[in-house]
Amino acid sequence: MMTVLGTQKRPYTESLVCSCFVLLDECPGNSESWFLARCFDALLADGVRGVVSFADPVPRHTASGRLVMPGHVGTIYAATNAVDAGRATARTVKLLPDGTVFHDRAAQKIRRAEQGHEYAAAQLLAFGAPRPLPGCDPALWLREALAAVGAGNVRHRGVHRYVFRLGRTRREREEIEPGLPVLRPYPKRPDAEPAAA
């Protein structure tokens, strides 16, 4: 929880999460820092004082071995003076044959038949999972579907966390306590190839 002079910042109004930051390779040099600065100006004008973002350092491969994500350490976040707040919790992630992560939340939606479970199930069906039979146990179907598509477990040491402190002046930015450990130096290299779990 971020605080300013001992006052906690309300999630979703005064502090936000940037879950994904992507620009096309065709964008000119310094586009990332320029774009972040414009976003932060707009957020600050709306009363936001902190943003947390993440960089995933774990390389991803398809089932055939093609590299689809080299692993990122948050170079642009370091270049724009974000606070390195260490790694998030280590965990085991489920990888689909195309190298994408099948998130725990998607699995939970299927198990509990929550809103959005159809979309999560469609991901598995697209890889050739058998269609669930009417009245089947969703948790059992999920286990069978993951096995049928060849999803694998990979041990993940945790994504890198970065905190942006927003303020009009340096003093205003330094008044913000990230609520997480502050580390230096910034990470420089992605993780080694992950081990199967």
PDB file of C-alpha atoms in Angstrom, residues 63-163:
ATOM      1  CA  ALA A  63       5.864 -26.571 -27.366  1.00  0.00           C
ATOM      2  CA  SER A  64       8.027 -26.894 -30.501  1.00  0.00           C
ATOM      3  CA  GLY A  65      10.791 -24.823 -28.875  1.00  0.00           C
ATOM      4  CA  ARG A  66      10.350 -21.486 -30.708  1.00  0.00           C
ATOM      5  CA  LEU A  67      11.110 -18.478 -28.487  1.00  0.00           C
ATOM      6  CA  VAL A  68       8.013 -16.263 -28.258  1.00  0.00           C
ATOM      7  CA  MET A  69       8.962 -14.040 -25.300  1.00  0.00           C
ATOM      8  CA  PRO A  70      12.606 -13.388 -24.421  1.00  0.00           C
ATOM      9  CA  GLY A  71      11.961 -12.209 -20.869  1.00  0.00           C
ATOM     10  CA  HIS A  72      11.898  -8.571 -19.806  1.00  0.00           C
ATOM     11  CA  VAL A  73      13.579  -6.851 -16.874  1.00  0.00           C
ATOM     12  CA  GLY A  74      11.793  -3.489 -17.045  1.00  0.00           C
ATOM     13  CA  THR A  75      14.497  -1.486 -18.797  1.00  0.00           C
ATOM     14  CA  ILE A  76      12.053   1.289 -19.695  1.00  0.00           C
ATOM     15  CA  TYR A  77      10.843   1.443 -16.088  1.00  0.00           C
ATOM     16  CA  ALA A  78      14.406   1.840 -14.854  1.00  0.00           C
ATOM     17  CA  ALA A  79      15.033   4.501 -17.514  1.00  0.00           C
ATOM     18  CA  THR A  80      12.021   6.472 -16.278  1.00  0.00           C
ATOM     19  CA  ASN A  81      13.111   6.330 -12.614  1.00  0.00           C
ATOM     20  CA  ALA A  82      10.618   3.804 -11.297  1.00  0.00           C
ATOM     21  CA  VAL A  83      11.404   2.334  -7.899  1.00  0.00           C
ATOM     22  CA  ASP A  84      12.519  -1.298  -8.149  1.00  0.00           C
ATOM     23  CA  ALA A  85      10.376  -2.952  -5.490  1.00  0.00           C
ATOM     24  CA  GLY A  86      11.743  -6.464  -5.846  1.00  0.00           C
ATOM     25  CA  ARG A  87      10.005  -9.545  -7.103  1.00  0.00           C
ATOM     26  CA  ALA A  88       6.428 -10.589  -6.641  1.00  0.00           C
ATOM     27  CA  THR A  89       5.698 -14.008  -5.164  1.00  0.00           C
ATOM     28  CA  ALA A  90       7.362 -17.017  -6.758  1.00  0.00           C
ATOM     29  CA  ARG A  91       4.904 -19.559  -8.114  1.00  0.00           C
ATOM     30  CA  THR A  92       4.339 -22.320 -10.616  1.00  0.00           C
ATOM     31  CA  VAL A  93       2.720 -21.204 -13.877  1.00  0.00           C
ATOM     32  CA  LYS A  94       0.881 -23.293 -16.434  1.00  0.00           C
ATOM     33  CA  LEU A  95       2.150 -22.840 -20.008  1.00  0.00           C
ATOM     34  CA  LEU A  96       0.021 -23.582 -23.056  1.00  0.00           C
ATOM     35  CA  PRO A  97       1.553 -25.017 -26.255  1.00  0.00           C
ATOM     36  CA  ASP A  98       1.957 -21.553 -27.813  1.00  0.00           C
ATOM     37  CA  GLY A  99       4.044 -20.364 -24.839  1.00  0.00           C
ATOM     38  CA  THR A 100       1.322 -18.241 -23.239  1.00  0.00           C
ATOM     39  CA  VAL A 101       0.445 -18.557 -19.572  1.00  0.00           C
ATOM     40  CA  PHE A 102      -2.896 -20.085 -18.609  1.00  0.00           C
ATOM     41  CA  HIS A 103      -3.527 -17.949 -15.555  1.00  0.00           C
ATOM     42  CA  ASP A 104      -4.711 -19.272 -12.201  1.00  0.00           C
ATOM     43  CA  ARG A 105      -7.642 -16.872 -12.339  1.00  0.00           C
ATOM     44  CA  ALA A 106      -8.816 -18.393 -15.648  1.00  0.00           C
ATOM     45  CA  ALA A 107      -8.614 -21.867 -14.112  1.00  0.00           C
ATOM     46  CA  GLN A 108     -10.577 -20.690 -11.078  1.00  0.00           C
ATOM     47  CA  LYS A 109     -13.317 -19.278 -13.317  1.00  0.00           C
ATOM     48  CA  ILE A 110     -13.678 -22.670 -14.994  1.00  0.00           C
ATOM     49  CA  ARG A 111     -13.659 -24.638 -11.725  1.00  0.00           C
ATOM     50  CA  ARG A 112     -16.352 -22.422 -10.214  1.00  0.00           C
ATOM     51  CA  ALA A 113     -18.265 -21.742 -13.458  1.00  0.00           C
ATOM     52  CA  GLU A 114     -17.861 -18.007 -12.785  1.00  0.00           C
ATOM     53  CA  GLN A 115     -18.523 -15.224 -15.245  1.00  0.00           C
ATOM     54  CA  GLY A 116     -15.918 -15.430 -17.997  1.00  0.00           C
ATOM     55  CA  HIS A 117     -15.386 -19.179 -17.730  1.00  0.00           C
ATOM     56  CA  GLU A 118     -16.527 -19.647 -21.339  1.00  0.00           C
ATOM     57  CA  TYR A 119     -13.660 -17.494 -22.584  1.00  0.00           C
ATOM     58  CA  ALA A 120     -11.146 -19.387 -20.449  1.00  0.00           C
ATOM     59  CA  ALA A 121     -12.471 -22.744 -21.667  1.00  0.00           C
ATOM     60  CA  ALA A 122     -12.332 -21.503 -25.278  1.00  0.00           C
ATOM     61  CA  GLN A 123      -8.563 -21.018 -24.877  1.00  0.00           C
ATOM     62  CA  LEU A 124      -8.196 -24.729 -24.155  1.00  0.00           C
ATOM     63  CA  LEU A 125     -10.680 -25.794 -26.815  1.00  0.00           C
ATOM     64  CA  ALA A 126      -8.642 -23.854 -29.399  1.00  0.00           C
ATOM     65  CA  PHE A 127      -5.683 -26.151 -28.611  1.00  0.00           C
ATOM     66  CA  GLY A 128      -7.786 -29.277 -29.095  1.00  0.00           C
ATOM     67  CA  ALA A 129      -9.161 -29.966 -25.632  1.00  0.00           C
ATOM     68  CA  PRO A 130     -12.316 -32.121 -25.657  1.00  0.00           C
ATOM     69  CA  ARG A 131     -15.578 -30.237 -25.228  1.00  0.00           C
ATOM     70  CA  PRO A 132     -17.038 -30.519 -21.729  1.00  0.00           C
ATOM     71  CA  LEU A 133     -20.041 -32.799 -21.550  1.00  0.00           C
ATOM     72  CA  PRO A 134     -23.279 -31.409 -20.105  1.00  0.00           C
ATOM     73  CA  GLY A 135     -23.337 -31.797 -16.338  1.00  0.00           C
ATOM     74  CA  CYS A 136     -19.646 -32.717 -16.032  1.00  0.00           C
ATOM     75  CA  ASP A 137     -17.563 -31.581 -13.068  1.00  0.00           C
ATOM     76  CA  PRO A 138     -15.774 -28.401 -14.288  1.00  0.00           C
ATOM     77  CA  ALA A 139     -12.688 -29.085 -12.140  1.00  0.00           C
ATOM     78  CA  LEU A 140     -12.347 -32.584 -13.569  1.00  0.00           C
ATOM     79  CA  TRP A 141     -12.824 -31.298 -17.119  1.00  0.00           C
ATOM     80  CA  LEU A 142     -10.151 -28.635 -16.540  1.00  0.00           C
ATOM     81  CA  ARG A 143      -7.590 -31.236 -15.405  1.00  0.00           C
ATOM     82  CA  GLU A 144      -8.356 -33.420 -18.414  1.00  0.00           C
ATOM     83  CA  ALA A 145      -8.312 -30.470 -20.835  1.00  0.00           C
ATOM     84  CA  LEU A 146      -4.934 -29.209 -19.597  1.00  0.00           C
ATOM     85  CA  ALA A 147      -3.473 -32.693 -19.958  1.00  0.00           C
ATOM     86  CA  ALA A 148      -5.021 -33.126 -23.420  1.00  0.00           C
ATOM     87  CA  VAL A 149      -3.479 -29.915 -24.782  1.00  0.00           C
ATOM     88  CA  GLY A 150      -0.070 -30.668 -23.283  1.00  0.00           C
ATOM     89  CA  ALA A 151       0.022 -27.730 -20.864  1.00  0.00           C
ATOM     90  CA  GLY A 152       3.121 -27.831 -18.706  1.00  0.00           C
ATOM     91  CA  ASN A 153       4.142 -26.449 -15.325  1.00  0.00           C
ATOM     92  CA  VAL A 154       7.084 -24.065 -15.064  1.00  0.00           C
ATOM     93  CA  ARG A 155       8.578 -22.711 -11.851  1.00  0.00           C
ATOM     94  CA  HIS A 156       8.565 -18.892 -11.939  1.00  0.00           C
ATOM     95  CA  ARG A 157      10.718 -16.886  -9.494  1.00  0.00           C
ATOM     96  CA  GLY A 158       8.283 -13.950  -9.635  1.00  0.00           C
ATOM     97  CA  VAL A 159       7.908 -10.911 -11.853  1.00  0.00           C
ATOM     98  CA  HIS A 160       9.848  -7.707 -11.173  1.00  0.00           C
ATOM     99  CA  ARG A 161       7.729  -4.993  -9.507  1.00  0.00           C
ATOM    100  CA  TYR A 162       8.208  -1.316 -10.253  1.00  0.00           C
ATOM    101  CA  VAL A 163       6.566   1.633  -8.508  1.00  0.00           C
TER     102      VAL A 163
END
